[in-house]
Amino acid sequence: MLVTFLKSFFAIFGVMDPMGNTPVFLTLTEKLDNATKRSLAFKAVIRAGIVLLIFVFLGNLILDFFHISMQSFRIAGGIILILIGLQILFGFHFGSAEISADDISVVPLATPLIAGPGTITAAVIFSKEYGYIFIVLSILGNLFLSWLLFRYAHFVVKILGKSGTLMFMKFMSLILVAIGVEFIRSSFGS
């Protein structure tokens, strides 16, 4: 049981990337006061949790409704993870860099930063692979970790330093690419 939980926790951790999201959170909230930062961190985590839990429990129904097989969803999710990883790793951007939403706790913090396409894909796929209890606990654990890191973001960056934070982001982006490749590979069988 513990091994299954750890596998699911670290699978979600690799995709959600709470550590890698922390510098982004800092950048988006650098001009805000501490109380507002804390409020945005809490709202973003709660909203991301709602999105992820909806997909854990209804994701398969949504896929069935649109007649999408799990293999196709894995391939699509793998491609998305590879693109996100490459975007972070090499610094190029797919899509608009503009943020038009008034409340950054919804866009871009809750989604797509915390509950992005890769995390949603992983939640749907891993709920079948590891079971609902383990994936829900893994999501909640990673959301709590995200909240802690956002709440104490300045302290985390101070410990890691700019180069340490950048190195960790690059390493996690490589892990994302590898998870994406694994999604695609596993959809074709071993």
PDB file of C-alpha atoms in Angstrom:
ATOM      1  CA  MET A   1       0.000   0.000   0.000  1.00  0.00           C
ATOM      2  CA  LEU A   2       2.740   2.456   0.924  1.00  0.00           C
ATOM      3  CA  VAL A   3       4.613   1.686  -2.292  1.00  0.00           C
ATOM      4  CA  THR A   4       1.458   2.321  -4.362  1.00  0.00           C
ATOM      5  CA  PHE A   5       0.846   5.603  -2.559  1.00  0.00           C
ATOM      6  CA  LEU A   6       4.453   6.721  -3.056  1.00  0.00           C
ATOM      7  CA  LYS A   7       4.312   5.814  -6.758  1.00  0.00           C
ATOM      8  CA  SER A   8       1.091   7.780  -7.244  1.00  0.00           C
ATOM      9  CA  PHE A   9       2.303  10.700  -5.103  1.00  0.00           C
ATOM     10  CA  PHE A  10       5.543  11.107  -7.029  1.00  0.00           C
ATOM     11  CA  ALA A  11       3.810  10.582 -10.372  1.00  0.00           C
ATOM     12  CA  ILE A  12       1.497  13.520  -9.567  1.00  0.00           C
ATOM     13  CA  PHE A  13       4.415  15.458  -8.064  1.00  0.00           C
ATOM     14  CA  GLY A  14       6.374  15.127 -11.318  1.00  0.00           C
ATOM     15  CA  VAL A  15       3.488  16.441 -13.384  1.00  0.00           C
ATOM     16  CA  MET A  16       2.100  19.074 -11.008  1.00  0.00           C
ATOM     17  CA  ASP A  17       5.647  20.246 -10.157  1.00  0.00           C
ATOM     18  CA  PRO A  18       4.988  22.223  -6.945  1.00  0.00           C
ATOM     19  CA  MET A  19       8.671  23.233  -6.691  1.00  0.00           C
ATOM     20  CA  GLY A  20       8.821  24.404 -10.298  1.00  0.00           C
ATOM     21  CA  ASN A  21       5.581  26.361  -9.893  1.00  0.00           C
ATOM     22  CA  THR A  22       6.946  28.305  -6.919  1.00  0.00           C
ATOM     23  CA  PRO A  23       9.165  30.702  -8.919  1.00  0.00           C
ATOM     24  CA  VAL A  24       6.238  31.323 -11.289  1.00  0.00           C
ATOM     25  CA  PHE A  25       4.021  32.127  -8.309  1.00  0.00           C
ATOM     26  CA  LEU A  26       6.685  34.529  -7.014  1.00  0.00           C
ATOM     27  CA  THR A  27       6.937  36.257 -10.382  1.00  0.00           C
ATOM     28  CA  LEU A  28       3.160  36.648 -10.734  1.00  0.00           C
ATOM     29  CA  THR A  29       2.717  38.000  -7.206  1.00  0.00           C
ATOM     30  CA  GLU A  30       5.925  40.013  -6.717  1.00  0.00           C
ATOM     31  CA  LYS A  31       4.124  43.380  -6.453  1.00  0.00           C
ATOM     32  CA  LEU A  32       1.438  42.159  -4.048  1.00  0.00           C
ATOM     33  CA  ASP A  33       1.467  42.359  -0.268  1.00  0.00           C
ATOM     34  CA  ASN A  34       1.938  39.212   1.830  1.00  0.00           C
ATOM     35  CA  ALA A  35      -1.723  38.920   2.867  1.00  0.00           C
ATOM     36  CA  THR A  36      -2.830  39.011  -0.771  1.00  0.00           C
ATOM     37  CA  LYS A  37      -0.181  36.435  -1.712  1.00  0.00           C
ATOM     38  CA  ARG A  38      -1.406  34.090   1.010  1.00  0.00           C
ATOM     39  CA  SER A  39      -5.004  34.540  -0.113  1.00  0.00           C
ATOM     40  CA  LEU A  40      -4.130  33.889  -3.769  1.00  0.00           C
ATOM     41  CA  ALA A  41      -2.126  30.782  -2.843  1.00  0.00           C
ATOM     42  CA  PHE A  42      -5.058  29.348  -0.883  1.00  0.00           C
ATOM     43  CA  LYS A  43      -7.640  30.148  -3.585  1.00  0.00           C
ATOM     44  CA  ALA A  44      -5.440  28.747  -6.362  1.00  0.00           C
ATOM     45  CA  VAL A  45      -4.888  25.447  -4.554  1.00  0.00           C
ATOM     46  CA  ILE A  46      -8.591  25.027  -3.689  1.00  0.00           C
ATOM     47  CA  ARG A  47      -9.669  25.794  -7.270  1.00  0.00           C
ATOM     48  CA  ALA A  48      -7.052  23.468  -8.751  1.00  0.00           C
ATOM     49  CA  GLY A  49      -8.203  20.749  -6.339  1.00  0.00           C
ATOM     50  CA  ILE A  50     -11.806  21.094  -7.481  1.00  0.00           C
ATOM     51  CA  VAL A  51     -10.777  20.794 -11.128  1.00  0.00           C
ATOM     52  CA  LEU A  52      -8.588  17.759 -10.476  1.00  0.00           C
ATOM     53  CA  LEU A  53     -11.163  15.935  -8.342  1.00  0.00           C
ATOM     54  CA  ILE A  54     -13.841  16.478 -10.983  1.00  0.00           C
ATOM     55  CA  PHE A  55     -11.551  14.862 -13.535  1.00  0.00           C
ATOM     56  CA  VAL A  56     -10.580  12.004 -11.205  1.00  0.00           C
ATOM     57  CA  PHE A  57     -14.206  10.997 -10.750  1.00  0.00           C
ATOM     58  CA  LEU A  58     -15.777  12.137 -14.031  1.00  0.00           C
ATOM     59  CA  GLY A  59     -12.831  12.045 -16.415  1.00  0.00           C
ATOM     60  CA  ASN A  60     -13.691   8.589 -17.748  1.00  0.00           C
ATOM     61  CA  LEU A  61     -17.325   9.622 -18.306  1.00  0.00           C
ATOM     62  CA  ILE A  62     -16.123  12.685 -20.193  1.00  0.00           C
ATOM     63  CA  LEU A  63     -13.852  10.493 -22.330  1.00  0.00           C
ATOM     64  CA  ASP A  64     -16.684   8.036 -22.995  1.00  0.00           C
ATOM     65  CA  PHE A  65     -19.027  10.873 -23.937  1.00  0.00           C
ATOM     66  CA  PHE A  66     -16.579  12.081 -26.594  1.00  0.00           C
ATOM     67  CA  HIS A  67     -15.687   8.492 -27.635  1.00  0.00           C
ATOM     68  CA  ILE A  68     -12.022   8.924 -26.724  1.00  0.00           C
ATOM     69  CA  SER A  69     -10.108   5.792 -25.771  1.00  0.00           C
ATOM     70  CA  MET A  70      -7.730   5.783 -22.825  1.00  0.00           C
ATOM     71  CA  GLN A  71      -4.877   5.014 -25.240  1.00  0.00           C
ATOM     72  CA  SER A  72      -5.657   8.108 -27.307  1.00  0.00           C
ATOM     73  CA  PHE A  73      -5.939  10.169 -24.134  1.00  0.00           C
ATOM     74  CA  ARG A  74      -2.564   8.840 -22.969  1.00  0.00           C
ATOM     75  CA  ILE A  75      -0.963   9.784 -26.291  1.00  0.00           C
ATOM     76  CA  ALA A  76      -2.532  13.251 -26.213  1.00  0.00           C
ATOM     77  CA  GLY A  77      -1.492  13.713 -22.592  1.00  0.00           C
ATOM     78  CA  GLY A  78       2.005  12.496 -23.416  1.00  0.00           C
ATOM     79  CA  ILE A  79       2.329  15.016 -26.223  1.00  0.00           C
ATOM     80  CA  ILE A  80       1.123  17.800 -23.918  1.00  0.00           C
ATOM     81  CA  LEU A  81       3.595  16.797 -21.202  1.00  0.00           C
ATOM     82  CA  ILE A  82       6.435  16.678 -23.704  1.00  0.00           C
ATOM     83  CA  LEU A  83       5.530  20.153 -24.984  1.00  0.00           C
ATOM     84  CA  ILE A  84       5.244  21.593 -21.461  1.00  0.00           C
ATOM     85  CA  GLY A  85       8.581  20.026 -20.503  1.00  0.00           C
ATOM     86  CA  LEU A  86      10.278  21.342 -23.635  1.00  0.00           C
ATOM     87  CA  GLN A  87       8.757  24.762 -23.063  1.00  0.00           C
ATOM     88  CA  ILE A  88      10.287  24.936 -19.580  1.00  0.00           C
ATOM     89  CA  LEU A  89      13.546  23.258 -20.575  1.00  0.00           C
ATOM     90  CA  PHE A  90      14.306  25.446 -23.592  1.00  0.00           C
ATOM     91  CA  GLY A  91      12.267  28.538 -22.758  1.00  0.00           C
ATOM     92  CA  PHE A  92      10.071  28.722 -25.834  1.00  0.00           C
ATOM     93  CA  HIS A  93       6.340  29.309 -25.556  1.00  0.00           C
ATOM     94  CA  PHE A  94       3.360  27.654 -27.160  1.00  0.00           C
ATOM     95  CA  GLY A  95       0.403  30.037 -27.185  1.00  0.00           C
ATOM     96  CA  SER A  96      -0.148  33.500 -25.806  1.00  0.00           C
ATOM     97  CA  ALA A  97       1.958  34.831 -22.958  1.00  0.00           C
ATOM     98  CA  GLU A  98      -0.688  37.442 -22.057  1.00  0.00           C
ATOM     99  CA  ILE A  99      -2.725  37.084 -18.886  1.00  0.00           C
ATOM    100  CA  SER A 100      -6.156  38.620 -19.357  1.00  0.00           C
ATOM    101  CA  ALA A 101      -7.891  37.343 -16.227  1.00  0.00           C
ATOM    102  CA  ASP A 102      -8.390  39.691 -13.292  1.00  0.00           C
ATOM    103  CA  ASP A 103      -7.939  36.999 -10.688  1.00  0.00           C
ATOM    104  CA  ILE A 104      -4.616  35.224 -11.146  1.00  0.00           C
ATOM    105  CA  SER A 105      -5.636  32.598  -8.604  1.00  0.00           C
ATOM    106  CA  VAL A 106      -7.852  31.115 -11.346  1.00  0.00           C
ATOM    107  CA  VAL A 107      -5.736  31.808 -14.439  1.00  0.00           C
ATOM    108  CA  PRO A 108      -2.850  31.086 -14.541  1.00  0.00           C
ATOM    109  CA  LEU A 109      -2.311  29.745 -10.989  1.00  0.00           C
ATOM    110  CA  ALA A 110      -5.091  27.166 -10.480  1.00  0.00           C
ATOM    111  CA  THR A 111      -5.168  26.295 -14.131  1.00  0.00           C
ATOM    112  CA  PRO A 112      -3.013  25.754 -16.087  1.00  0.00           C
ATOM    113  CA  LEU A 113      -0.154  26.057 -13.559  1.00  0.00           C
ATOM    114  CA  ILE A 114      -1.306  23.621 -10.848  1.00  0.00           C
ATOM    115  CA  ALA A 115      -4.119  21.771 -12.624  1.00  0.00           C
ATOM    116  CA  GLY A 116      -2.826  21.964 -16.150  1.00  0.00           C
ATOM    117  CA  PRO A 117      -3.493  19.572 -19.005  1.00  0.00           C
ATOM    118  CA  GLY A 118      -0.693  17.281 -17.896  1.00  0.00           C
ATOM    119  CA  THR A 119      -1.949  17.030 -14.311  1.00  0.00           C
ATOM    120  CA  ILE A 120      -5.538  16.506 -15.467  1.00  0.00           C
ATOM    121  CA  THR A 121      -4.392  13.783 -17.862  1.00  0.00           C
ATOM    122  CA  ALA A 122      -2.346  12.142 -15.123  1.00  0.00           C
ATOM    123  CA  ALA A 123      -5.278  12.299 -12.681  1.00  0.00           C
ATOM    124  CA  VAL A 124      -7.568  10.505 -15.134  1.00  0.00           C
ATOM    125  CA  ILE A 125      -5.003   7.906 -16.158  1.00  0.00           C
ATOM    126  CA  PHE A 126      -3.555   7.276 -12.696  1.00  0.00           C
ATOM    127  CA  SER A 127      -7.005   6.919 -11.109  1.00  0.00           C
ATOM    128  CA  LYS A 128      -7.372   3.713 -13.148  1.00  0.00           C
ATOM    129  CA  GLU A 129      -3.776   2.667 -12.602  1.00  0.00           C
ATOM    130  CA  TYR A 130      -3.464   3.261  -8.842  1.00  0.00           C
ATOM    131  CA  GLY A 131      -7.090   3.467  -7.698  1.00  0.00           C
ATOM    132  CA  TYR A 132      -9.224   6.396  -6.602  1.00  0.00           C
ATOM    133  CA  ILE A 133      -8.145   6.446  -2.953  1.00  0.00           C
ATOM    134  CA  PHE A 134      -4.434   6.616  -3.735  1.00  0.00           C
ATOM    135  CA  ILE A 135      -4.768   9.199  -6.493  1.00  0.00           C
ATOM    136  CA  VAL A 136      -7.048  11.449  -4.401  1.00  0.00           C
ATOM    137  CA  LEU A 137      -4.625  11.249  -1.460  1.00  0.00           C
ATOM    138  CA  SER A 138      -1.718  11.947  -3.834  1.00  0.00           C
ATOM    139  CA  ILE A 139      -3.483  14.959  -5.338  1.00  0.00           C
ATOM    140  CA  LEU A 140      -4.388  16.318  -1.904  1.00  0.00           C
ATOM    141  CA  GLY A 141      -0.824  15.795  -0.670  1.00  0.00           C
ATOM    142  CA  ASN A 142       0.627  17.605  -3.683  1.00  0.00           C
ATOM    143  CA  LEU A 143      -1.914  20.417  -3.375  1.00  0.00           C
ATOM    144  CA  PHE A 144      -0.942  20.841   0.286  1.00  0.00           C
ATOM    145  CA  LEU A 145       2.726  20.880  -0.714  1.00  0.00           C
ATOM    146  CA  SER A 146       1.930  23.472  -3.412  1.00  0.00           C
ATOM    147  CA  TRP A 147       0.149  25.641  -0.861  1.00  0.00           C
ATOM    148  CA  LEU A 148       3.079  25.391   1.568  1.00  0.00           C
ATOM    149  CA  LEU A 149       5.599  26.263  -1.132  1.00  0.00           C
ATOM    150  CA  PHE A 150       3.508  29.200  -2.383  1.00  0.00           C
ATOM    151  CA  ARG A 151       2.946  30.429   1.169  1.00  0.00           C
ATOM    152  CA  TYR A 152       6.674  30.302   1.931  1.00  0.00           C
ATOM    153  CA  ALA A 153       7.924  30.916  -1.622  1.00  0.00           C
ATOM    154  CA  HIS A 154      10.411  33.637  -0.730  1.00  0.00           C
ATOM    155  CA  PHE A 155      12.008  31.394   1.878  1.00  0.00           C
ATOM    156  CA  VAL A 156      12.270  28.447  -0.555  1.00  0.00           C
ATOM    157  CA  VAL A 157      13.909  30.566  -3.253  1.00  0.00           C
ATOM    158  CA  LYS A 158      16.250  32.077  -0.665  1.00  0.00           C
ATOM    159  CA  ILE A 159      17.381  28.561   0.327  1.00  0.00           C
ATOM    160  CA  LEU A 160      17.784  27.259  -3.231  1.00  0.00           C
ATOM    161  CA  GLY A 161      19.011  30.515  -4.698  1.00  0.00           C
ATOM    162  CA  LYS A 162      18.232  31.608  -8.245  1.00  0.00           C
ATOM    163  CA  SER A 163      20.540  29.058  -9.842  1.00  0.00           C
ATOM    164  CA  GLY A 164      19.260  26.226  -7.614  1.00  0.00           C
ATOM    165  CA  THR A 165      15.661  27.110  -8.430  1.00  0.00           C
ATOM    166  CA  LEU A 166      16.457  27.247 -12.142  1.00  0.00           C
ATOM    167  CA  MET A 167      18.315  23.936 -11.971  1.00  0.00           C
ATOM    168  CA  PHE A 168      15.381  22.270 -10.210  1.00  0.00           C
ATOM    169  CA  MET A 169      12.926  23.663 -12.782  1.00  0.00           C
ATOM    170  CA  LYS A 170      15.079  22.316 -15.630  1.00  0.00           C
ATOM    171  CA  PHE A 171      15.391  18.906 -13.975  1.00  0.00           C
ATOM    172  CA  MET A 172      11.622  18.682 -13.422  1.00  0.00           C
ATOM    173  CA  SER A 173      11.028  19.679 -17.048  1.00  0.00           C
ATOM    174  CA  LEU A 174      13.181  16.748 -18.140  1.00  0.00           C
ATOM    175  CA  ILE A 175      11.124  14.476 -15.868  1.00  0.00           C
ATOM    176  CA  LEU A 176       7.960  15.848 -17.512  1.00  0.00           C
ATOM    177  CA  VAL A 177       9.294  14.985 -20.966  1.00  0.00           C
ATOM    178  CA  ALA A 178      10.159  11.475 -19.748  1.00  0.00           C
ATOM    179  CA  ILE A 179       6.683  10.988 -18.243  1.00  0.00           C
ATOM    180  CA  GLY A 180       5.168  12.174 -21.533  1.00  0.00           C
ATOM    181  CA  VAL A 181       7.248   9.672 -23.497  1.00  0.00           C
ATOM    182  CA  GLU A 182       6.202   6.948 -21.036  1.00  0.00           C
ATOM    183  CA  PHE A 183       2.513   7.856 -21.538  1.00  0.00           C
ATOM    184  CA  ILE A 184       2.914   7.471 -25.297  1.00  0.00           C
ATOM    185  CA  ARG A 185       5.029   4.311 -25.050  1.00  0.00           C
ATOM    186  CA  SER A 186       2.626   2.632 -22.610  1.00  0.00           C
ATOM    187  CA  SER A 187      -0.355   3.293 -24.873  1.00  0.00           C
ATOM    188  CA  PHE A 188       1.216   0.943 -27.443  1.00  0.00           C
ATOM    189  CA  GLY A 189       1.954  -1.791 -24.878  1.00  0.00           C
ATOM    190  CA  SER A 190       5.290  -2.985 -23.579  1.00  0.00           C
TER     191      SER A 190
END
